[in-house]
Amino acid sequence: MCLCFSGCSIIRKIETAFNEIETDNDYVNNMCHEIVRCFDERDTSSLKDLFSLNIRNEYDLDLQIAYAFSLYNGISESYYVTQKGWAGGYKDGIFFDKHFTPVIKEIVTDEGEIYSINYLTYYIFEEDKGEIGITALGLVDEDGKEIARIGKE
């Protein structure tokens, strides 16, 4: 018995998967860069805009961001990003929930401080579009202790 498969559809699926991964990586990398830039420049307005509409309406982000900025000393000189993969769900090939929980690690500042920033962001959330964006962000010190929280606890 000889089985023969057409590789064209498989190749297209693989290409689509790789393109999606690249798009996901770009999304995460760009957002991480913007978060660090906001901390470096103390840009409250731009950081606030990254949060979901629901979080902007439910929490005093100005107060939470001001507190986080007060604990962040210096301007970043280096950092790297981990945990870029997505979680969520899809049905019939269509996402109804897609979120990321990246960690911006070893943010070394020009004042010799070291921080990490972790956050949860929804890219797709069909049940409530108001959840799209960052819902929680934590500023973590060198010892791994969260020193500030913005958004959900």
Short mmCIF file of C-alpha atoms in Angstrom, two decimals:
data_model
loop_
_atom_site.label_atom_id
_atom_site.label_comp_id
_atom_site.label_asym_id
_atom_site.label_seq_id
_atom_site.Cartn_x
_atom_site.Cartn_y
_atom_site.Cartn_z
CA MET A 1 0.00 0.00 0.00
CA CYS A 2 1.31 3.42 -0.92
CA LEU A 3 -0.03 6.64 0.61
CA CYS A 4 0.53 9.92 -1.10
CA PHE A 5 -0.01 13.34 0.52
CA SER A 6 -0.07 16.74 -1.06
CA GLY A 7 2.39 18.99 0.73
CA CYS A 8 0.94 22.29 -0.50
CA SER A 9 -1.73 22.66 2.15
CA ILE A 10 0.65 21.57 4.89
CA ILE A 11 3.26 24.08 3.73
CA ARG A 12 0.64 26.87 3.75
CA LYS A 13 -0.40 25.96 7.30
CA ILE A 14 3.23 25.98 8.44
CA GLU A 15 3.86 29.33 6.73
CA THR A 16 0.73 30.77 8.36
CA ALA A 17 1.85 29.49 11.76
CA PHE A 18 5.32 31.03 11.35
CA ASN A 19 3.83 34.35 10.21
CA GLU A 20 1.52 34.35 13.25
CA ILE A 21 4.45 33.61 15.57
CA GLU A 22 6.40 36.50 14.05
CA THR A 23 3.39 38.77 14.48
CA ASP A 24 2.99 37.64 18.11
CA ASN A 25 6.69 38.24 18.79
CA ASP A 26 6.49 41.68 17.20
CA TYR A 27 3.39 42.52 19.24
CA VAL A 28 5.05 41.47 22.50
CA ASN A 29 8.43 43.06 21.70
CA ASN A 30 6.85 46.35 20.64
CA MET A 31 4.66 46.51 23.73
CA CYS A 32 7.59 45.69 26.03
CA HIS A 33 9.70 48.39 24.38
CA GLU A 34 6.86 50.90 24.82
CA ILE A 35 6.39 49.99 28.50
CA VAL A 36 10.10 50.47 29.23
CA ARG A 37 10.09 53.74 27.27
CA CYS A 38 7.14 54.96 29.34
CA PHE A 39 8.97 54.15 32.57
CA ASP A 40 12.19 55.80 31.34
CA GLU A 41 10.39 58.96 30.24
CA ARG A 42 7.77 58.93 33.02
CA ASP A 43 5.12 59.02 30.29
CA THR A 44 1.92 58.43 32.26
CA SER A 45 -0.45 59.14 29.39
CA SER A 46 1.10 56.64 26.94
CA LEU A 47 1.39 53.91 29.59
CA LYS A 48 -2.22 54.46 30.61
CA ASP A 49 -3.30 54.11 26.96
CA LEU A 50 -1.82 50.57 26.87
CA PHE A 51 -4.34 49.43 29.50
CA SER A 52 -7.73 48.01 28.61
CA LEU A 53 -10.75 50.29 28.64
CA ASN A 54 -12.24 48.32 31.55
CA ILE A 55 -9.11 48.78 33.68
CA ARG A 56 -8.89 52.50 32.81
CA ASN A 57 -12.48 52.87 34.00
CA GLU A 58 -12.18 50.73 37.17
CA TYR A 59 -8.82 51.78 38.64
CA ASP A 60 -7.06 55.04 39.47
CA LEU A 61 -4.24 54.38 37.01
CA ASP A 62 -2.80 57.89 37.40
CA LEU A 63 -2.17 57.22 41.09
CA GLN A 64 -0.87 53.67 40.52
CA ILE A 65 1.43 54.76 37.68
CA ALA A 66 2.77 57.74 39.67
CA TYR A 67 3.62 55.39 42.53
CA ALA A 68 5.38 52.90 40.22
CA PHE A 69 7.33 55.73 38.54
CA SER A 70 8.42 57.03 41.97
CA LEU A 71 10.08 53.66 42.68
CA TYR A 72 11.76 53.31 39.28
CA ASN A 73 15.16 54.99 39.45
CA GLY A 74 17.07 55.93 36.33
CA ILE A 75 16.80 55.21 32.64
CA SER A 76 17.10 51.70 31.23
CA GLU A 77 20.35 50.67 29.63
CA SER A 78 19.47 47.05 28.91
CA TYR A 79 16.77 44.42 29.33
CA TYR A 80 15.44 41.28 27.68
CA VAL A 81 11.99 39.77 27.24
CA THR A 82 10.85 36.25 28.14
CA GLN A 83 7.57 34.33 28.03
CA LYS A 84 6.41 35.69 24.69
CA GLY A 85 4.01 32.83 23.96
CA TRP A 86 0.26 33.18 23.96
CA ALA A 87 -2.48 31.41 25.86
CA GLY A 88 -6.20 31.41 25.26
CA GLY A 89 -8.57 29.54 23.04
CA TYR A 90 -9.90 29.21 19.55
CA LYS A 91 -12.76 27.41 17.92
CA ASP A 92 -13.03 26.40 14.29
CA GLY A 93 -9.68 28.09 13.63
CA ILE A 94 -10.76 31.46 15.04
CA PHE A 95 -9.40 32.89 18.30
CA PHE A 96 -11.93 34.00 20.88
CA ASP A 97 -9.30 34.64 23.57
CA LYS A 98 -5.62 35.34 23.06
CA HIS A 99 -3.46 36.81 25.77
CA PHE A 100 0.21 37.13 26.67
CA THR A 101 2.06 37.26 29.98
CA PRO A 102 5.54 38.51 29.07
CA VAL A 103 8.27 39.38 31.54
CA ILE A 104 10.69 42.20 30.86
CA LYS A 105 13.73 40.96 32.77
CA GLU A 106 16.85 42.53 34.17
CA ILE A 107 16.05 46.11 33.34
CA VAL A 108 19.38 47.67 34.29
CA THR A 109 19.21 51.44 34.75
CA ASP A 110 21.92 54.08 34.55
CA GLU A 111 21.62 54.41 38.34
CA GLY A 112 22.62 50.79 38.87
CA GLU A 113 19.12 49.59 39.75
CA ILE A 114 17.72 46.31 38.40
CA TYR A 115 14.01 45.70 37.85
CA SER A 116 11.65 43.37 36.05
CA ILE A 117 8.19 44.14 34.77
CA ASN A 118 5.55 41.47 34.26
CA TYR A 119 2.17 42.05 32.76
CA LEU A 120 -0.95 40.45 31.33
CA THR A 121 -2.35 41.78 28.07
CA TYR A 122 -5.31 40.61 26.02
CA TYR A 123 -4.88 40.75 22.27
CA ILE A 124 -8.28 39.15 21.56
CA PHE A 125 -11.16 38.75 24.01
CA GLU A 126 -14.43 38.22 22.18
CA GLU A 127 -16.54 37.99 25.34
CA ASP A 128 -15.70 41.60 26.34
CA LYS A 129 -13.75 43.84 23.95
CA GLY A 130 -13.23 46.25 26.87
CA GLU A 131 -10.64 43.78 28.24
CA ILE A 132 -8.30 44.18 25.24
CA GLY A 133 -5.03 45.70 26.40
CA ILE A 134 -3.03 45.39 29.61
CA THR A 135 -5.08 44.35 32.62
CA ALA A 136 -2.30 44.03 35.21
CA LEU A 137 1.34 45.16 35.41
CA GLY A 138 3.83 44.60 38.20
CA LEU A 139 7.14 46.36 38.86
CA VAL A 140 9.52 43.92 40.54
CA ASP A 141 12.75 44.75 42.37
CA GLU A 142 16.10 42.98 42.09
CA ASP A 143 15.13 40.54 44.86
CA GLY A 144 12.02 39.41 42.98
CA LYS A 145 9.58 41.31 45.21
CA GLU A 146 6.71 43.13 43.52
CA ILE A 147 7.02 46.74 44.65
CA ALA A 148 4.21 48.30 42.61
CA ARG A 149 1.06 47.06 40.88
CA ILE A 150 -0.85 48.87 38.15
CA GLY A 151 -4.34 47.61 37.28
CA LYS A 152 -5.79 44.39 38.67
CA GLU A 153 -4.33 42.84 41.80
#
